[in-house]
mmCIF file of C-alpha atoms in Angstrom:
data_model
loop_
_atom_site.group_PDB
_atom_site.id
_atom_site.type_symbol
_atom_site.label_atom_id
_atom_site.label_comp_id
_atom_site.label_asym_id
_atom_site.label_seq_id
_atom_site.Cartn_x
_atom_site.Cartn_y
_atom_site.Cartn_z
ATOM 1 C CA MET L 250 71.557 8.952 158.572
ATOM 2 C CA LEU L 251 74.233 7.231 156.478
ATOM 3 C CA THR L 252 71.536 6.201 154.053
ATOM 4 C CA ASP L 253 69.547 7.481 151.074
ATOM 5 C CA HIS L 254 66.165 9.187 151.084
ATOM 6 C CA TYR L 255 64.572 6.436 149.018
ATOM 7 C CA GLU L 256 65.475 3.725 151.524
ATOM 8 C CA LEU L 257 63.023 5.294 153.965
ATOM 9 C CA THR L 258 60.284 6.066 151.447
ATOM 10 C CA MET L 259 60.383 2.405 150.327
ATOM 11 C CA ILE L 260 59.966 1.323 153.926
ATOM 12 C CA SER L 261 57.068 3.727 154.397
ATOM 13 C CA ALA L 262 55.271 2.457 151.307
ATOM 14 C CA ALA L 263 55.986 -1.210 152.059
ATOM 15 C CA ARG L 264 54.772 -0.915 155.656
ATOM 16 C CA SER L 265 51.287 -0.065 154.439
ATOM 17 C CA HIS L 266 51.127 -3.653 153.134
ATOM 18 C CA PRO L 267 52.123 -7.047 154.570
ATOM 19 C CA GLU L 268 55.117 -7.107 152.205
ATOM 20 C CA ALA L 269 57.312 -5.140 154.610
ATOM 21 C CA ALA L 270 57.511 -8.108 156.969
ATOM 22 C CA ARG L 271 58.147 -10.805 154.348
ATOM 23 C CA PRO L 272 61.428 -12.686 154.783
ATOM 24 C CA CYS L 273 63.878 -11.521 152.119
ATOM 25 C CA VAL L 274 67.398 -12.215 150.949
ATOM 26 C CA PHE L 275 69.605 -9.424 149.603
ATOM 27 C CA GLU L 276 72.987 -10.109 148.016
ATOM 28 C CA VAL L 277 75.966 -7.859 147.406
ATOM 29 C CA PHE L 278 77.942 -8.615 144.252
ATOM 30 C CA ALA L 279 79.764 -6.941 141.368
ATOM 31 C CA ARG L 280 78.483 -7.687 137.881
ATOM 32 C CA ARG L 281 81.937 -7.092 136.466
ATOM 33 C CA LEU L 282 85.396 -6.022 137.592
ATOM 34 C CA PRO L 283 86.764 -2.562 136.754
ATOM 35 C CA ASP L 284 88.350 -2.367 133.322
ATOM 36 C CA GLY L 285 91.711 -4.104 133.283
ATOM 37 C CA ARG L 286 91.348 -5.776 136.675
ATOM 38 C CA ARG L 287 91.790 -9.537 137.059
ATOM 39 C CA TYR L 288 90.484 -9.867 140.629
ATOM 40 C CA GLY L 289 88.945 -7.851 143.443
ATOM 41 C CA VAL L 290 89.684 -7.802 147.165
ATOM 42 C CA VAL L 291 86.901 -7.704 149.752
ATOM 43 C CA GLY L 292 87.592 -4.821 152.111
ATOM 44 C CA GLY L 293 85.572 -3.041 154.786
ATOM 45 C CA THR L 294 83.763 -5.994 156.374
ATOM 46 C CA GLY L 295 85.079 -5.156 159.829
ATOM 47 C CA ARG L 296 84.124 -1.497 159.447
ATOM 48 C CA LEU L 297 80.668 -2.499 158.239
ATOM 49 C CA LEU L 298 79.990 -4.662 161.280
ATOM 50 C CA ASP L 299 81.151 -1.872 163.584
ATOM 51 C CA SER L 300 78.869 0.593 161.786
ATOM 52 C CA LEU L 301 75.924 -1.791 161.913
ATOM 53 C CA ALA L 302 76.051 -1.766 165.710
ATOM 54 C CA ASP L 303 75.711 2.043 165.646
ATOM 55 C CA PHE L 304 73.028 2.219 162.942
ATOM 56 C CA ARG L 305 70.286 3.828 165.035
ATOM 57 C CA PHE L 306 67.778 6.650 164.672
ATOM 58 C CA GLY L 307 67.897 8.989 167.657
ATOM 59 C CA ASP L 308 65.854 12.113 168.307
ATOM 60 C CA ASP L 309 67.904 14.317 165.946
ATOM 61 C CA GLU L 310 67.731 11.795 163.120
ATOM 62 C CA LEU L 311 63.999 11.250 163.577
ATOM 63 C CA ALA L 312 63.401 14.995 163.507
ATOM 64 C CA ALA L 313 65.324 15.227 160.231
ATOM 65 C CA VAL L 314 63.161 12.622 158.469
ATOM 66 C CA SER L 315 59.772 13.405 160.011
ATOM 67 C CA GLY L 316 59.105 16.057 157.393
ATOM 68 C CA PHE L 317 58.675 13.484 154.629
ATOM 69 C CA LEU L 318 57.726 10.317 156.537
ATOM 70 C CA ASP L 319 54.477 9.265 158.152
ATOM 71 C CA ASP L 320 54.293 8.947 161.935
ATOM 72 C CA ASP L 321 54.067 5.151 161.831
ATOM 73 C CA THR L 322 57.352 4.850 159.899
ATOM 74 C CA VAL L 323 59.070 7.369 162.191
ATOM 75 C CA ALA L 324 58.009 5.284 165.191
ATOM 76 C CA TRP L 325 59.342 2.146 163.475
ATOM 77 C CA LEU L 326 62.697 3.829 162.859
ATOM 78 C CA ALA L 327 62.891 4.888 166.499
ATOM 79 C CA ASP L 328 62.882 1.211 167.492
ATOM 80 C CA TYR L 329 65.045 -0.026 164.614
ATOM 81 C CA ARG L 330 67.673 -2.607 165.448
ATOM 82 C CA PHE L 331 68.894 -4.990 162.769
ATOM 83 C CA SER L 332 67.915 -8.462 163.968
ATOM 84 C CA GLY L 333 68.616 -10.579 160.893
ATOM 85 C CA ASP L 334 71.489 -12.758 159.693
ATOM 86 C CA ILE L 335 74.452 -11.871 157.489
ATOM 87 C CA ASP L 336 76.876 -14.221 155.771
ATOM 88 C CA GLY L 337 79.706 -13.162 153.509
ATOM 89 C CA TYR L 338 83.195 -13.554 152.178
ATOM 90 C CA ARG L 339 85.709 -12.933 154.912
ATOM 91 C CA GLU L 340 87.607 -9.671 154.721
ATOM 92 C CA GLY L 341 90.713 -10.094 152.606
ATOM 93 C CA GLU L 342 89.075 -12.707 150.358
ATOM 94 C CA LEU L 343 89.311 -12.399 146.568
ATOM 95 C CA TYR L 344 86.121 -11.875 144.610
ATOM 96 C CA PHE L 345 85.129 -12.100 140.957
ATOM 97 C CA PRO L 346 82.095 -11.140 138.819
ATOM 98 C CA GLY L 347 78.957 -12.468 140.472
ATOM 99 C CA SER L 348 80.601 -13.425 143.765
ATOM 100 C CA PRO L 349 77.989 -13.100 146.581
ATOM 101 C CA VAL L 350 80.342 -11.221 148.878
ATOM 102 C CA LEU L 351 77.540 -10.482 151.350
ATOM 103 C CA THR L 352 74.126 -12.090 151.968
ATOM 104 C CA VAL L 353 71.589 -10.330 154.205
ATOM 105 C CA ARG L 354 68.550 -12.259 155.482
ATOM 106 C CA ALA L 355 65.834 -10.247 157.211
ATOM 107 C CA PRO L 356 62.317 -8.876 156.652
ATOM 108 C CA PHE L 357 62.241 -6.446 153.721
ATOM 109 C CA ALA L 358 62.161 -3.224 155.738
ATOM 110 C CA ASP L 359 64.914 -4.361 158.110
ATOM 111 C CA ALA L 360 67.237 -5.278 155.246
ATOM 112 C CA VAL L 361 66.562 -2.616 152.619
ATOM 113 C CA VAL L 362 67.472 0.229 154.985
ATOM 114 C CA LEU L 363 71.050 -1.095 155.093
ATOM 115 C CA GLU L 364 71.683 -0.800 151.342
ATOM 116 C CA THR L 365 73.550 2.505 151.310
ATOM 117 C CA LEU L 366 75.517 1.766 154.475
ATOM 118 C CA VAL L 367 76.653 -1.606 153.116
ATOM 119 C CA LEU L 368 77.562 -0.365 149.653
ATOM 120 C CA SER L 369 79.285 2.851 150.702
ATOM 121 C CA ILE L 370 81.658 0.919 152.971
ATOM 122 C CA LEU L 371 82.261 -2.181 150.844
ATOM 123 C CA ASN L 372 82.595 -0.284 147.548
ATOM 124 C CA HIS L 373 85.085 2.201 148.974
ATOM 125 C CA ASP L 374 87.242 -0.183 150.964
ATOM 126 C CA SER L 375 87.204 -2.933 148.330
ATOM 127 C CA ALA L 376 88.284 -0.436 145.667
ATOM 128 C CA ILE L 377 91.200 0.758 147.796
ATOM 129 C CA ALA L 378 92.207 -2.764 148.837
ATOM 130 C CA SER L 379 92.062 -4.007 145.239
ATOM 131 C CA ALA L 380 94.242 -1.135 144.009
ATOM 132 C CA ALA L 381 96.695 -1.536 146.885
ATOM 133 C CA ALA L 382 97.005 -5.287 146.281
ATOM 134 C CA ARG L 383 98.113 -4.602 142.701
ATOM 135 C CA MET L 384 100.687 -2.098 143.929
ATOM 136 C CA VAL L 385 102.005 -4.529 146.531
ATOM 137 C CA SER L 386 102.306 -7.232 143.857
ATOM 138 C CA ALA L 387 104.165 -4.822 141.578
ATOM 139 C CA ALA L 388 106.528 -3.819 144.400
ATOM 140 C CA GLY L 389 107.473 -7.413 145.198
ATOM 141 C CA SER L 390 109.424 -7.530 148.455
ATOM 142 C CA ARG L 391 109.898 -3.758 148.615
ATOM 143 C CA PRO L 392 107.737 -1.993 151.232
ATOM 144 C CA ILE L 393 105.085 0.628 150.453
ATOM 145 C CA ILE L 394 103.961 3.498 152.684
ATOM 146 C CA GLU L 395 100.432 4.863 152.139
ATOM 147 C CA MET L 396 100.438 8.668 152.281
ATOM 148 C CA GLY L 397 97.199 9.724 150.582
ATOM 149 C CA SER L 398 95.461 11.544 153.447
ATOM 150 C CA ARG L 399 95.838 14.956 151.829
ATOM 151 C CA ARG L 400 94.202 13.774 148.623
ATOM 152 C CA THR L 401 90.829 12.624 149.946
ATOM 153 C CA HIS L 402 88.128 13.289 152.553
ATOM 154 C CA GLU L 403 89.452 13.245 156.102
ATOM 155 C CA LYS L 404 87.330 10.234 157.113
ATOM 156 C CA ALA L 405 87.927 8.439 153.830
ATOM 157 C CA ALA L 406 91.647 8.847 154.498
ATOM 158 C CA VAL L 407 91.379 6.711 157.634
ATOM 159 C CA ALA L 408 89.359 4.008 155.864
ATOM 160 C CA SER L 409 91.779 4.109 152.921
ATOM 161 C CA ALA L 410 94.774 3.573 155.173
ATOM 162 C CA ARG L 411 93.056 0.598 156.804
ATOM 163 C CA ALA L 412 92.153 -0.967 153.441
ATOM 164 C CA ALA L 413 95.656 -0.397 152.086
ATOM 165 C CA TYR L 414 97.190 -2.116 155.102
ATOM 166 C CA LEU L 415 94.786 -5.019 154.610
ATOM 167 C CA ALA L 416 96.194 -5.373 151.091
ATOM 168 C CA GLY L 417 99.813 -5.554 152.260
ATOM 169 C CA VAL L 418 100.970 -1.931 152.411
ATOM 170 C CA THR L 419 103.553 -1.668 155.184
ATOM 171 C CA ALA L 420 102.593 1.563 156.934
ATOM 172 C CA THR L 421 100.539 4.741 156.667
ATOM 173 C CA SER L 422 101.149 8.415 157.305
ATOM 174 C CA ASN L 423 97.658 8.705 158.842
ATOM 175 C CA LEU L 424 97.744 8.812 162.631
ATOM 176 C CA GLU L 425 94.035 8.161 163.120
ATOM 177 C CA ALA L 426 94.381 4.887 161.221
ATOM 178 C CA ALA L 427 97.271 4.023 163.506
ATOM 179 C CA ARG L 428 95.216 4.817 166.602
ATOM 180 C CA SER L 429 91.951 3.221 165.495
ATOM 181 C CA TYR L 430 93.186 0.139 163.677
ATOM 182 C CA GLY L 431 96.760 -0.465 164.763
ATOM 183 C CA VAL L 432 98.224 0.261 161.326
ATOM 184 C CA PRO L 433 101.945 1.118 161.690
ATOM 185 C CA SER L 434 102.590 4.811 161.008
ATOM 186 C CA ALA L 435 105.596 6.435 159.362
ATOM 187 C CA GLY L 436 106.771 9.846 158.174
ATOM 188 C CA THR L 437 109.515 12.419 158.617
ATOM 189 C CA ALA L 438 109.378 15.823 156.894
ATOM 190 C CA ALA L 439 108.028 17.681 153.857
ATOM 191 C CA HIS L 440 109.602 20.310 151.624
ATOM 192 C CA ALA L 441 108.187 23.033 153.867
ATOM 193 C CA PHE L 442 110.599 22.018 156.624
ATOM 194 C CA THR L 443 113.618 22.470 154.354
ATOM 195 C CA LEU L 444 112.268 25.742 152.950
ATOM 196 C CA LEU L 445 111.846 27.075 156.496
ATOM 197 C CA PHE L 446 115.637 27.239 156.852
ATOM 198 C CA THR L 447 116.406 30.272 154.711
ATOM 199 C CA ASP L 448 117.660 33.795 155.321
ATOM 200 C CA GLY L 449 119.256 36.687 153.503
ATOM 201 C CA SER L 450 122.292 34.578 152.683
ATOM 202 C CA GLY L 451 120.173 32.051 150.790
ATOM 203 C CA GLN L 452 119.227 28.396 151.196
ATOM 204 C CA ARG L 453 120.223 26.559 154.367
ATOM 205 C CA GLU L 454 119.375 22.984 153.441
ATOM 206 C CA LEU L 455 122.274 21.601 155.469
ATOM 207 C CA ASP L 456 120.975 23.337 158.596
ATOM 208 C CA ALA L 457 117.529 21.836 158.003
ATOM 209 C CA PHE L 458 118.994 18.346 157.714
ATOM 210 C CA ARG L 459 121.102 18.821 160.836
ATOM 211 C CA ALA L 460 118.040 19.933 162.792
ATOM 212 C CA GLN L 461 116.086 16.865 161.668
ATOM 213 C CA VAL L 462 118.906 14.458 162.469
ATOM 214 C CA GLU L 463 119.501 16.080 165.840
ATOM 215 C CA ARG L 464 115.900 15.451 166.852
ATOM 216 C CA LEU L 465 115.037 12.224 164.998
ATOM 217 C CA GLY L 466 118.396 10.490 164.812
ATOM 218 C CA THR L 467 120.523 9.235 161.937
ATOM 219 C CA GLY L 468 117.927 6.587 161.074
ATOM 220 C CA THR L 469 115.605 9.294 159.722
ATOM 221 C CA THR L 470 114.757 9.883 156.052
ATOM 222 C CA LEU L 471 115.935 13.175 154.519
ATOM 223 C CA LEU L 472 114.045 14.712 151.582
ATOM 224 C CA VAL L 473 116.789 15.647 149.121
ATOM 225 C CA ASP L 474 114.996 17.166 146.106
ATOM 226 C CA THR L 475 113.904 20.573 147.422
ATOM 227 C CA TYR L 476 116.644 22.342 145.455
ATOM 228 C CA ASP L 477 119.315 20.305 143.703
ATOM 229 C CA ILE L 478 119.330 16.546 144.314
ATOM 230 C CA THR L 479 123.080 16.055 143.962
ATOM 231 C CA ARG L 480 123.774 18.819 146.468
ATOM 232 C CA GLY L 481 120.919 17.528 148.622
ATOM 233 C CA VAL L 482 122.457 14.068 148.898
ATOM 234 C CA ALA L 483 125.836 15.572 149.774
ATOM 235 C CA ASN L 484 124.225 17.717 152.471
ATOM 236 C CA ALA L 485 122.301 14.725 153.819
ATOM 237 C CA ILE L 486 125.461 12.672 154.332
ATOM 238 C CA GLU L 487 127.323 15.647 155.778
ATOM 239 C CA ALA L 488 124.518 16.148 158.293
ATOM 240 C CA ALA L 489 123.931 12.513 159.263
ATOM 241 C CA GLY L 490 127.042 10.647 158.244
ATOM 242 C CA THR L 491 127.168 7.393 156.351
ATOM 243 C CA GLU L 492 124.704 5.750 158.790
ATOM 244 C CA LEU L 493 121.811 7.844 157.427
ATOM 245 C CA GLY L 494 118.654 5.722 157.233
ATOM 246 C CA ALA L 495 117.272 6.899 153.896
ATOM 247 C CA VAL L 496 116.868 9.708 151.395
ATOM 248 C CA ARG L 497 113.593 10.466 149.627
ATOM 249 C CA ILE L 498 113.074 11.604 146.045
ATOM 250 C CA ASP L 499 109.640 13.091 145.321
ATOM 251 C CA SER L 500 109.929 14.465 141.793
ATOM 252 C CA GLY L 501 111.568 14.051 138.392
ATOM 253 C CA ASP L 502 112.425 10.893 136.477
ATOM 254 C CA LEU L 503 112.549 8.588 139.459
ATOM 255 C CA GLY L 504 114.368 5.738 137.730
ATOM 256 C CA ILE L 505 117.245 7.871 136.462
ATOM 257 C CA LEU L 506 117.463 9.824 139.698
ATOM 258 C CA ALA L 507 117.458 6.673 141.839
ATOM 259 C CA ARG L 508 120.456 5.342 139.886
ATOM 260 C CA GLN L 509 122.326 8.621 140.216
ATOM 261 C CA VAL L 510 121.581 8.888 143.924
ATOM 262 C CA ARG L 511 122.596 5.267 144.540
ATOM 263 C CA ASP L 512 125.919 5.842 142.841
ATOM 264 C CA GLN L 513 126.470 9.042 144.809
ATOM 265 C CA LEU L 514 125.559 7.454 148.147
ATOM 266 C CA ASP L 515 127.878 4.533 147.498
ATOM 267 C CA SER L 516 130.708 6.843 146.516
ATOM 268 C CA LEU L 517 130.232 8.729 149.791
ATOM 269 C CA GLY L 518 130.391 5.492 151.764
ATOM 270 C CA ALA L 519 126.669 5.425 152.599
ATOM 271 C CA ARG L 520 126.054 1.997 151.093
ATOM 272 C CA GLY L 521 123.400 1.144 153.665
ATOM 273 C CA THR L 522 121.353 4.305 153.136
ATOM 274 C CA LYS L 523 118.064 3.407 151.467
ATOM 275 C CA ILE L 524 116.277 5.249 148.675
ATOM 276 C CA VAL L 525 112.591 6.120 149.043
ATOM 277 C CA VAL L 526 110.643 7.371 146.013
ATOM 278 C CA SER L 527 107.234 9.039 145.921
ATOM 279 C CA GLY L 528 105.184 11.281 143.653
ATOM 280 C CA ASP L 529 101.878 10.054 142.152
ATOM 281 C CA LEU L 530 103.047 6.442 141.885
ATOM 282 C CA ASP L 531 100.631 3.758 140.714
ATOM 283 C CA GLU L 532 101.139 0.046 140.076
ATOM 284 C CA TYR L 533 102.469 0.657 136.569
ATOM 285 C CA ALA L 534 105.039 3.207 137.758
ATOM 286 C CA ILE L 535 106.058 0.876 140.571
ATOM 287 C CA ALA L 536 106.469 -2.012 138.122
ATOM 288 C CA SER L 537 108.582 0.177 135.837
ATOM 289 C CA LEU L 538 110.986 0.810 138.740
ATOM 290 C CA ARG L 539 111.578 -2.863 139.520
ATOM 291 C CA ALA L 540 115.082 -2.843 138.049
ATOM 292 C CA GLU L 541 116.054 0.417 139.734
ATOM 293 C CA PRO L 542 117.827 0.755 143.111
ATOM 294 C CA VAL L 543 114.640 1.740 144.954
ATOM 295 C CA ASP L 544 114.102 0.408 148.474
ATOM 296 C CA LEU L 545 110.673 1.771 149.395
ATOM 297 C CA TYR L 546 107.711 3.428 147.685
ATOM 298 C CA GLY L 547 105.364 6.143 148.933
ATOM 299 C CA VAL L 548 101.915 6.091 147.319
ATOM 300 C CA GLY L 549 99.053 8.529 147.715
ATOM 301 C CA THR L 550 96.898 10.064 144.997
ATOM 302 C CA SER L 551 96.740 7.005 142.770
ATOM 303 C CA LEU L 552 95.678 4.832 145.673
ATOM 304 C CA VAL L 553 92.982 6.894 147.367
ATOM 305 C CA THR L 554 91.336 8.526 144.333
ATOM 306 C CA GLY L 555 89.152 7.138 141.559
ATOM 307 C CA SER L 556 91.930 7.321 138.990
ATOM 308 C CA GLY L 557 93.875 4.584 140.727
ATOM 309 C CA ALA L 558 91.119 2.867 142.672
ATOM 310 C CA PRO L 559 88.041 2.705 140.427
ATOM 311 C CA THR L 560 84.814 1.803 142.188
ATOM 312 C CA ALA L 561 84.299 -1.852 142.934
ATOM 313 C CA GLY L 562 80.855 -1.553 141.328
ATOM 314 C CA MET L 563 79.113 -3.661 143.969
ATOM 315 C CA VAL L 564 75.308 -3.638 144.095
ATOM 316 C CA TYR L 565 72.795 -4.669 146.771
ATOM 317 C CA LYS L 566 69.992 -6.643 145.165
ATOM 318 C CA LEU L 567 66.897 -8.460 146.372
ATOM 319 C CA VAL L 568 67.215 -12.064 145.156
ATOM 320 C CA GLU L 569 64.619 -13.947 147.193
ATOM 321 C CA VAL L 570 61.239 -13.242 148.830
ATOM 322 C CA ASP L 571 59.649 -15.886 151.057
ATOM 323 C CA GLY L 572 61.857 -18.501 149.421
ATOM 324 C CA ILE L 573 60.805 -17.392 145.906
ATOM 325 C CA PRO L 574 63.706 -16.372 143.628
ATOM 326 C CA VAL L 575 63.385 -12.879 142.138
ATOM 327 C CA ALA L 576 65.664 -11.343 139.530
ATOM 328 C CA LYS L 577 66.158 -8.106 137.625
ATOM 329 C CA ARG L 578 66.105 -8.361 133.812
ATOM 330 C CA SER L 579 67.167 -4.839 132.788
ATOM 331 C CA SER L 580 69.732 -4.760 129.993
ATOM 332 C CA ARG L 581 73.315 -5.036 131.338
ATOM 333 C CA LYS L 582 71.890 -5.040 134.870
ATOM 334 C CA GLU L 583 70.653 -8.605 134.994
ATOM 335 C CA SER L 584 70.777 -10.541 138.250
ATOM 336 C CA HIS L 585 70.450 -14.224 139.096
ATOM 337 C CA GLY L 586 67.514 -14.946 141.374
ATOM 338 C CA GLY L 587 67.652 -17.020 144.529
ATOM 339 C CA ALA L 588 70.006 -17.046 147.486
ATOM 340 C CA LYS L 589 73.402 -18.413 146.501
ATOM 341 C CA ALA L 590 76.445 -19.909 148.130
ATOM 342 C CA ALA L 591 79.917 -19.918 146.589
ATOM 343 C CA ALA L 592 82.952 -22.164 146.558
ATOM 344 C CA ARG L 593 86.396 -21.933 145.007
ATOM 345 C CA VAL L 594 87.878 -24.850 143.098
ATOM 346 C CA ALA L 595 91.627 -25.569 143.220
ATOM 347 C CA ARG L 596 93.991 -28.113 141.740
ATOM 348 C CA PRO L 597 96.021 -30.342 144.079
ATOM 349 C CA THR L 598 98.871 -27.834 143.608
ATOM 350 C CA GLY L 599 96.694 -25.146 145.223
ATOM 351 C CA THR L 600 96.137 -23.089 142.060
ATOM 352 C CA VAL L 601 92.497 -22.037 141.803
ATOM 353 C CA THR L 602 90.658 -22.747 138.559
ATOM 354 C CA GLU L 603 87.126 -21.381 138.999
ATOM 355 C CA GLU L 604 84.513 -20.053 141.365
ATOM 356 C CA VAL L 605 81.250 -21.990 141.536
ATOM 357 C CA LEU L 606 77.931 -20.446 142.606
ATOM 358 C CA TYR L 607 75.173 -22.810 143.715
ATOM 359 C CA ARG L 608 71.835 -22.609 145.499
ATOM 360 C CA SER L 609 72.083 -21.799 149.175
ATOM 361 C CA GLY L 610 71.276 -24.909 151.191
ATOM 362 C CA ASP L 611 72.396 -27.310 148.464
ATOM 363 C CA PRO L 612 75.433 -29.535 149.030
ATOM 364 C CA THR L 613 78.764 -28.034 148.044
ATOM 365 C CA PRO L 614 79.532 -29.197 144.472
ATOM 366 C CA THR L 615 82.371 -31.631 143.915
ATOM 367 C CA VAL L 616 84.950 -31.537 141.141
ATOM 368 C CA ASP L 617 87.096 -34.599 140.417
ATOM 369 C CA ASP L 618 90.692 -34.332 141.656
ATOM 370 C CA HIS L 619 90.116 -30.782 142.884
ATOM 371 C CA THR L 620 89.633 -29.192 146.296
ATOM 372 C CA VAL L 621 86.377 -27.266 146.662
ATOM 373 C CA THR L 622 86.314 -24.694 149.469
ATOM 374 C CA PRO L 623 83.115 -22.854 150.517
ATOM 375 C CA LEU L 624 83.660 -19.096 150.700
ATOM 376 C CA GLN L 625 80.883 -17.567 152.775
ATOM 377 C CA VAL L 626 81.209 -17.488 156.566
ATOM 378 C CA PRO L 627 78.704 -16.404 159.247
ATOM 379 C CA LEU L 628 79.108 -12.730 160.165
ATOM 380 C CA VAL L 629 75.914 -11.781 162.014
ATOM 381 C CA ARG L 630 73.283 -13.906 163.737
ATOM 382 C CA ASP L 631 70.076 -12.408 165.126
ATOM 383 C CA GLY L 632 71.555 -8.948 164.695
ATOM 384 C CA GLU L 633 74.752 -9.639 166.642
ATOM 385 C CA PRO L 634 78.231 -10.172 165.156
ATOM 386 C CA VAL L 635 79.393 -13.734 165.624
ATOM 387 C CA ALA L 636 82.253 -14.414 167.967
ATOM 388 C CA ASP L 637 85.860 -14.687 166.805
ATOM 389 C CA LEU L 638 85.539 -12.718 163.577
ATOM 390 C CA PRO L 639 88.886 -12.377 161.763
ATOM 391 C CA SER L 640 90.976 -9.379 162.773
ATOM 392 C CA LEU L 641 92.438 -6.879 160.321
ATOM 393 C CA HIS L 642 95.824 -8.543 160.716
ATOM 394 C CA SER L 643 94.470 -12.038 160.014
ATOM 395 C CA ALA L 644 92.566 -10.675 156.996
ATOM 396 C CA ARG L 645 95.863 -9.254 155.726
ATOM 397 C CA ASP L 646 97.486 -12.677 156.099
ATOM 398 C CA HIS L 647 94.549 -14.355 154.367
ATOM 399 C CA LEU L 648 94.803 -12.074 151.328
ATOM 400 C CA ARG L 649 98.534 -12.683 151.058
ATOM 401 C CA ASP L 650 97.896 -16.433 150.984
ATOM 402 C CA ALA L 651 94.939 -16.111 148.592
ATOM 403 C CA LEU L 652 96.960 -14.172 146.016
ATOM 404 C CA VAL L 653 99.480 -17.012 145.872
ATOM 405 C CA THR L 654 96.705 -19.356 144.677
ATOM 406 C CA LEU L 655 95.911 -17.311 141.549
ATOM 407 C CA PRO L 656 97.211 -18.466 138.165
ATOM 408 C CA TRP L 657 100.285 -16.456 137.176
ATOM 409 C CA GLU L 658 98.404 -14.595 134.455
ATOM 410 C CA GLY L 659 95.835 -13.534 137.033
ATOM 411 C CA LEU L 660 98.419 -11.330 138.730
ATOM 412 C CA GLY L 661 99.265 -9.459 135.529
ATOM 413 C CA LEU L 662 98.764 -5.707 135.301
ATOM 414 C CA SER L 663 97.751 -5.856 131.641
ATOM 415 C CA HIS L 664 94.130 -5.896 130.506
ATOM 416 C CA GLY L 665 92.511 -9.299 130.359
ATOM 417 C CA GLU L 666 89.772 -11.564 131.604
ATOM 418 C CA PRO L 667 89.236 -12.234 135.337
ATOM 419 C CA ALA L 668 91.895 -14.506 136.804
ATOM 420 C CA ILE L 669 89.354 -17.337 137.087
ATOM 421 C CA PRO L 670 85.865 -17.776 135.608
ATOM 422 C CA THR L 671 82.633 -17.788 137.623
ATOM 423 C CA ARG L 672 80.331 -20.777 136.970
ATOM 424 C CA TYR L 673 76.681 -20.989 137.949
ATOM 425 C CA ALA L 674 75.852 -24.555 138.979
ATOM 426 C CA PHE L 675 72.058 -24.198 138.827
#
């Protein structure tokens, strides 16, 4: 039922004519990147393939749709199993305007019913992965922990943590993402824990810190801004000693406070204690803290919500019917007909210069003195995922390597054109 009403009404109408069984090609692509973005990151491919295996209509689902569908279509849904082919960019690959990140080949009815499933997963995960990649680039060698679970839907939180890890984030606070996908988890305590330690005599921050250190060890991270940061740092070192793992600052002017806290920690002999900052950080805030003594960032709201991770804007369009190219001509929603393949062109130094789209089945174009690498890989054959698909960890490694190939200006956070142009070679 992870689909839209009109997917099924289209199938019903098409099945009254021979058109429903005609071989079709659908492509997933973004007409443009979100404003200010220079590249996108393909995320969610692994989740999509897992979901495809479970995309079935059981008795409960059939009962829910039988009120508006004819009996013949309901019977067809009862037997539905995707049996077509899917090719696409591997997870962790970069994409640009027009990139055919996914190609679905199947009879019309078999393929069109997947539209919402495909787009809901790829648009969400690609948006998160693209935003996280920018944050990781801004952070440089400093780690980032994803902690956005409390700012989004409970299931979206798990997918967000997975996509963020794909993009290079070090760990997540979300335990389901750790269990389901092997993403490292991290976390210590919130302000509520410190506030718990109070009585008629007033605040007992030191007691809270001692309790945390007693249970979690001196390598823990103590949250020092519940009351007064200067006093909080002093209490943290008194409770844990100079071997304290880290202190966290979650509010205020993080740059100024990080400097003050670093000076205070050093003066107390805690030179190895790290500083963690959090509090609605995005890539711009992270970049602004580059010169400050910050060791680790915690990101949440700006990563998992639309303000920081605008939709990838991917669409699922029919581009070929029985080998005949078809294309939409609506203003600002134009599409290029015909099934396409894609390749990325790079100089001998490894820096990419353009993405080339060409007719599927044609030879890969050549460019003098450049390396041309095809981008699409087989994902599904006859309805079954192909063997040896890349893991989440290998996708993470692939993205890291792919980002190194972009021109320097393509990694900028300022507004500008896509990092490389897309050329249609047909």
